[in-house]
CSV table of C-alpha atoms in Angstrom, one decimal:
chain,number,residue,atom,x,y,z
X,1,MET,CA,85.8,95.8,107.5
X,2,THR,CA,83.7,95.5,104.3
X,3,ALA,CA,85.0,97.7,101.5
X,4,ARG,CA,82.6,100.4,100.4
X,5,ARG,CA,82.9,100.8,96.6
X,6,THR,CA,82.1,104.1,95.2
X,7,THR,CA,80.6,104.3,91.7
X,8,THR,CA,82.1,107.5,90.3
X,9,THR,CA,85.5,109.2,90.5
X,10,GLU,CA,83.8,112.4,91.9
X,11,GLY,CA,82.0,110.4,94.6
X,12,ARG,CA,85.1,108.5,95.5
X,13,ARG,CA,87.3,111.6,95.8
X,14,ARG,CA,84.6,113.3,97.9
X,15,ARG,CA,84.6,110.3,100.2
X,16,ILE,CA,88.5,110.4,100.4
X,17,VAL,CA,88.3,114.0,101.6
X,18,GLU,CA,85.7,113.0,104.2
X,19,LEU,CA,87.8,110.1,105.5
X,20,THR,CA,90.9,112.2,105.7
X,21,ALA,CA,89.1,114.8,107.7
X,22,GLU,CA,87.8,112.2,110.1
X,23,ALA,CA,91.2,110.4,110.6
X,24,ALA,CA,93.6,113.4,110.1
X,25,PHE,CA,96.2,111.1,108.4
X,26,LEU,CA,95.5,108.1,106.2
X,27,ARG,CA,97.7,105.8,104.0
X,28,PRO,CA,96.7,105.0,100.4
X,29,THR,CA,96.3,101.3,101.4
X,30,ASP,CA,93.9,102.3,104.2
X,31,ILE,CA,91.8,104.3,101.9
X,32,ALA,CA,91.9,101.7,99.2
X,33,GLU,CA,90.7,99.0,101.5
X,34,GLN,CA,87.7,101.1,102.7
X,35,LEU,CA,86.7,102.1,99.2
X,36,GLY,CA,87.3,98.8,97.4
X,37,VAL,CA,89.7,100.1,94.8
X,38,SER,CA,93.4,99.8,94.1
X,39,ALA,CA,96.0,101.8,96.1
X,40,GLU,CA,97.3,103.1,92.8
X,41,THR,CA,93.9,104.5,92.0
X,42,ILE,CA,93.9,106.2,95.4
X,43,ARG,CA,97.4,107.7,94.7
X,44,ARG,CA,96.1,109.3,91.6
X,45,ASP,CA,93.1,110.6,93.4
X,46,LEU,CA,95.3,112.1,96.1
X,47,VAL,CA,97.4,113.9,93.4
X,48,ALA,CA,94.2,115.4,91.9
X,49,LEU,CA,92.8,116.3,95.3
X,50,GLU,CA,96.0,118.0,96.4
X,51,GLU,CA,96.1,120.0,93.1
X,52,GLY,CA,92.5,121.0,93.9
X,53,GLY,CA,93.5,122.2,97.3
X,54,GLN,CA,91.3,119.7,99.2
X,55,LEU,CA,94.1,117.8,101.1
X,56,ARG,CA,97.9,117.6,101.4
X,57,ARG,CA,100.0,114.7,100.4
X,58,VAL,CA,102.9,113.8,102.7
X,59,HIS,CA,105.2,110.9,103.5
X,60,GLY,CA,103.2,107.8,103.6
X,61,GLY,CA,99.7,109.2,102.8
X,62,ALA,CA,97.5,112.2,103.1
X,63,LEU,CA,96.8,114.8,105.6
X,64,ALA,CA,93.6,116.9,106.2
X,65,LEU,CA,94.3,120.6,105.4
X,66,ASP,CA,94.0,121.6,109.0
X,67,VAL,CA,96.8,119.3,110.1
X,68,ALA,CA,100.5,120.5,110.0
X,69,ALA,CA,102.6,118.9,107.3
X,70,SER,CA,105.0,117.3,109.8
X,71,GLU,CA,106.6,113.9,109.8
X,72,PRO,CA,104.9,111.2,111.8
X,73,SER,CA,106.7,110.3,115.0
X,74,ARG,CA,109.6,107.9,114.9
X,75,THR,CA,107.6,105.5,117.1
X,76,ASP,CA,104.8,105.6,114.6
X,77,ARG,CA,107.1,105.2,111.6
X,78,SER,CA,108.9,102.2,113.3
X,79,SER,CA,105.7,100.2,113.4
X,80,ILE,CA,104.7,100.3,109.8
X,81,ASN,CA,105.9,98.8,106.5
X,82,GLN,CA,108.3,96.3,108.3
X,83,ASP,CA,108.1,93.7,105.5
X,84,GLN,CA,108.9,96.4,102.9
X,85,LYS,CA,111.8,97.7,104.9
X,86,LEU,CA,113.2,94.2,105.2
X,87,GLN,CA,113.0,93.8,101.4
X,88,ILE,CA,114.9,97.1,100.9
X,89,ALA,CA,117.5,96.0,103.5
X,90,ALA,CA,118.2,92.7,101.6
X,91,ILE,CA,118.9,94.8,98.4
X,92,VAL,CA,121.2,97.2,100.4
X,93,ALA,CA,123.2,94.2,101.7
X,94,GLY,CA,123.9,93.2,98.2
X,95,LEU,CA,125.1,96.6,97.2
X,96,VAL,CA,127.8,96.7,99.9
X,97,ALA,CA,131.2,95.1,99.4
X,98,PRO,CA,132.8,93.7,102.6
X,99,SER,CA,135.4,96.5,103.0
X,100,ASP,CA,133.3,99.5,101.8
X,101,ILE,CA,133.1,102.8,103.6
X,102,VAL,CA,129.4,103.4,104.0
X,103,PHE,CA,127.4,106.5,104.7
X,104,MET,CA,124.0,105.9,106.3
X,105,ASP,CA,121.9,108.8,107.4
X,106,VAL,CA,118.6,108.6,109.3
X,107,GLY,CA,115.2,107.0,109.3
X,108,THR,CA,113.6,103.7,110.2
X,109,THR,CA,114.3,102.2,106.7
X,110,ILE,CA,118.0,103.1,107.1
X,111,GLU,CA,118.0,101.5,110.6
X,112,THR,CA,116.6,98.3,109.2
X,113,ALA,CA,119.3,98.3,106.5
X,114,ALA,CA,122.0,98.7,109.1
X,115,GLN,CA,120.6,95.8,111.1
X,116,GLN,CA,120.7,93.6,108.0
X,117,LEU,CA,124.2,94.3,106.7
X,118,ALA,CA,125.8,91.1,105.6
X,119,ALA,CA,127.8,89.0,108.2
X,120,ASP,CA,131.0,89.3,106.1
X,121,PHE,CA,130.9,93.2,106.1
X,122,VAL,CA,134.0,94.4,107.8
X,123,GLY,CA,134.1,97.9,106.5
X,124,THR,CA,133.3,101.3,107.9
X,125,VAL,CA,129.9,103.0,108.6
X,126,VAL,CA,129.6,106.7,109.1
X,127,THR,CA,126.2,107.8,110.5
X,128,ASN,CA,124.4,110.6,112.3
X,129,SER,CA,121.8,108.1,113.6
X,130,LEU,CA,122.1,107.0,117.2
X,131,ALA,CA,119.8,104.1,116.2
X,132,VAL,CA,122.1,102.9,113.5
X,133,GLY,CA,125.0,103.2,115.9
X,134,ALA,CA,123.1,101.0,118.4
X,135,ALA,CA,122.3,98.5,115.7
X,136,LEU,CA,126.0,98.1,114.9
X,137,ASN,CA,127.4,98.5,118.3
X,138,GLU,CA,128.0,94.8,118.8
X,139,ARG,CA,129.6,94.4,115.4
X,140,ARG,CA,133.2,94.5,116.5
X,141,GLU,CA,134.5,93.9,113.0
X,142,VAL,CA,132.8,97.1,111.8
X,143,GLU,CA,134.5,100.4,112.2
X,144,LEU,CA,131.7,102.7,113.4
X,145,HIS,CA,131.8,106.5,113.3
X,146,LEU,CA,129.0,108.3,114.9
X,147,LEU,CA,128.8,112.0,114.0
X,148,GLY,CA,128.5,114.3,117.0
X,149,GLY,CA,126.4,117.4,117.1
X,150,ARG,CA,123.1,118.7,118.4
X,151,VAL,CA,120.5,115.9,119.0
X,152,ARG,CA,117.0,116.0,117.5
X,153,VAL,CA,114.8,115.2,120.4
X,154,GLY,CA,112.7,112.1,119.8
X,155,GLU,CA,114.5,111.3,116.5
X,156,MET,CA,117.8,109.8,117.9
X,157,THR,CA,119.8,111.8,115.2
X,158,THR,CA,122.5,114.5,115.2
X,159,TYR,CA,122.8,117.5,113.1
X,160,GLY,CA,124.4,121.0,112.8
X,161,SER,CA,127.8,122.5,112.2
X,162,ASP,CA,129.7,120.0,114.3
X,163,ALA,CA,128.2,117.0,112.6
X,164,LEU,CA,128.8,118.5,109.2
X,165,ALA,CA,132.4,119.4,109.9
X,166,GLN,CA,133.1,115.8,111.0
X,167,LEU,CA,131.2,114.3,108.0
X,168,ARG,CA,133.4,116.4,105.6
X,169,THR,CA,136.5,114.6,106.7
X,170,PHE,CA,135.2,111.4,105.2
X,171,ASN,CA,134.8,110.0,101.6
X,172,ALA,CA,132.6,106.9,101.1
X,173,SER,CA,132.3,104.1,98.7
X,174,VAL,CA,128.5,104.2,98.9
X,175,ALA,CA,125.8,106.3,100.6
X,176,PHE,CA,122.3,105.2,101.6
X,177,ILE,CA,119.9,108.1,102.2
X,178,GLY,CA,116.5,108.0,103.8
X,179,SER,CA,113.7,109.9,102.1
X,180,GLY,CA,110.5,111.7,103.1
X,181,GLY,CA,109.1,111.7,99.6
X,182,ILE,CA,109.9,110.7,96.0
X,183,ASP,CA,108.6,112.5,92.9
X,184,LEU,CA,109.8,112.7,89.3
X,185,GLU,CA,109.6,116.5,89.3
X,186,ALA,CA,110.3,117.4,92.9
X,187,GLY,CA,113.0,114.7,93.3
X,188,MET,CA,113.8,113.6,96.8
X,189,THR,CA,112.3,115.6,99.6
X,190,ASP,CA,112.3,115.5,103.4
X,191,PHE,CA,110.8,117.1,106.4
X,192,SER,CA,113.6,118.4,108.5
X,193,SER,CA,115.9,121.3,107.4
X,194,GLU,CA,118.4,120.0,110.0
X,195,ASP,CA,118.7,116.6,108.1
X,196,VAL,CA,118.8,118.1,104.6
X,197,GLU,CA,122.4,119.4,104.8
X,198,ILE,CA,123.6,116.1,106.2
X,199,LYS,CA,121.9,114.2,103.3
X,200,ARG,CA,123.4,116.6,100.7
X,201,THR,CA,126.9,116.3,102.1
X,202,MET,CA,126.8,112.6,102.2
X,203,LEU,CA,125.5,112.5,98.6
X,204,SER,CA,128.4,114.8,97.4
X,205,ARG,CA,131.1,112.8,99.1
X,206,ALA,CA,130.2,109.2,98.1
X,207,SER,CA,131.1,107.3,94.9
X,208,ARG,CA,127.7,105.7,94.6
X,209,THR,CA,124.5,107.0,96.1
X,210,TYR,CA,121.1,105.3,96.7
X,211,ILE,CA,117.8,106.6,98.1
X,212,LEU,CA,116.0,104.1,100.3
X,213,ALA,CA,112.2,104.6,100.1
X,214,THR,CA,109.3,102.3,100.7
X,215,SER,CA,106.9,102.2,97.8
X,216,ASP,CA,104.3,104.4,99.5
X,217,LYS,CA,106.6,107.4,99.3
X,218,PHE,CA,106.5,107.5,95.5
X,219,GLY,CA,104.4,110.3,94.2
X,220,THR,CA,104.6,112.2,97.5
X,221,GLN,CA,106.5,115.4,98.5
X,222,ALA,CA,107.8,116.6,101.9
X,223,MET,CA,108.5,120.2,102.6
X,224,ARG,CA,112.3,120.4,102.0
X,225,SER,CA,114.1,119.6,98.7
X,226,VAL,CA,117.2,117.4,98.9
X,227,CYS,CA,118.2,116.6,95.4
X,228,SER,CA,116.9,115.7,91.9
X,229,LEU,CA,116.7,112.1,91.0
X,230,ASP,CA,119.4,112.3,88.3
X,231,GLU,CA,121.9,113.1,91.1
X,232,VAL,CA,121.8,109.6,92.6
X,233,ASP,CA,122.6,106.2,91.2
X,234,GLY,CA,119.3,104.7,92.0
X,235,ILE,CA,116.3,104.3,94.4
X,236,VAL,CA,115.9,101.1,96.4
X,237,THR,CA,112.3,100.2,97.2
X,238,ASP,CA,110.0,97.2,97.8
X,239,ALA,CA,108.0,94.8,95.6
X,240,ALA,CA,104.7,96.7,96.2
X,241,LEU,CA,105.7,99.5,93.8
X,242,ASP,CA,103.0,99.6,91.1
X,243,ALA,CA,104.3,98.4,87.7
X,244,ALA,CA,103.0,101.5,86.0
X,245,VAL,CA,104.9,103.8,88.4
X,246,LEU,CA,108.1,101.7,88.0
X,247,ALA,CA,107.8,102.0,84.2
X,248,GLU,CA,107.3,105.8,84.5
X,249,TYR,CA,110.4,106.2,86.5
X,250,GLU,CA,112.5,104.0,84.3
X,251,GLU,CA,111.3,105.8,81.2
X,252,ALA,CA,112.5,109.0,82.8
X,253,GLY,CA,116.0,107.4,83.2
X,254,VAL,CA,115.7,106.7,86.9
X,255,THR,CA,117.1,103.4,88.1
X,256,VAL,CA,114.7,101.7,90.6
X,257,LEU,CA,115.9,98.6,92.4
X,258,THR,CA,113.2,96.2,93.7
X,259,PRO,CA,113.4,92.6,95.0
X,260,GLY,CA,112.8,91.4,91.4
X,261,ARG,CA,115.0,93.9,89.8
X,262,ARG,CA,118.3,93.9,91.7
X,263,PRO,CA,121.6,94.9,90.0
């Protein structure tokens, strides 16, 4: 498709509102391609448009105002950003010692990280994700603990008092937590109230804590607050994160790990 470049900020933002209304949900990269500008320009536009009450920013992009601010389905999320998730998974593998006790919660980025744990990892993984459990099922050298509880239909995850009670019997070397949105002021946010307590408990019971978030989640907010960014040791993301955004986060004292900036 040939990019349609708009000549003014006002015209471009008006066109973004029109495109979002037509498609219901769009990613910044989709909009940038259609309008012939950078994805970072579009992210700034989305912030301004949300502040003006013209659309809603959510995980991965923008929603028209008449669309519920709900998370895209697991099937849809599994099919996007695969290269970025693999980049994140490679960093995660380097953060895990062979005998670590590891918390991994839920989400397709977490699932990819579980699949890519180093071959010499012989430690313990505690998770409330059935998909993470399936990814590690054949790793006989790994001690796997799957938290029981009520199952979120369609998400392959467990939650609730039973899962929390089991989780509180563990302490971890490191926790890797999936995210619905990352924002300097709002911190880490997510969509599901059921998942939030699991995330908070994992964060509180691990010696080191990292948020896993593809670069398109920076500058977005989901409905539920999880924690402020100064409560974690760092954010692991992919190489597509804009340099200006990276500098902004580091200036605020937030450690951001990318393929070119590993510990």
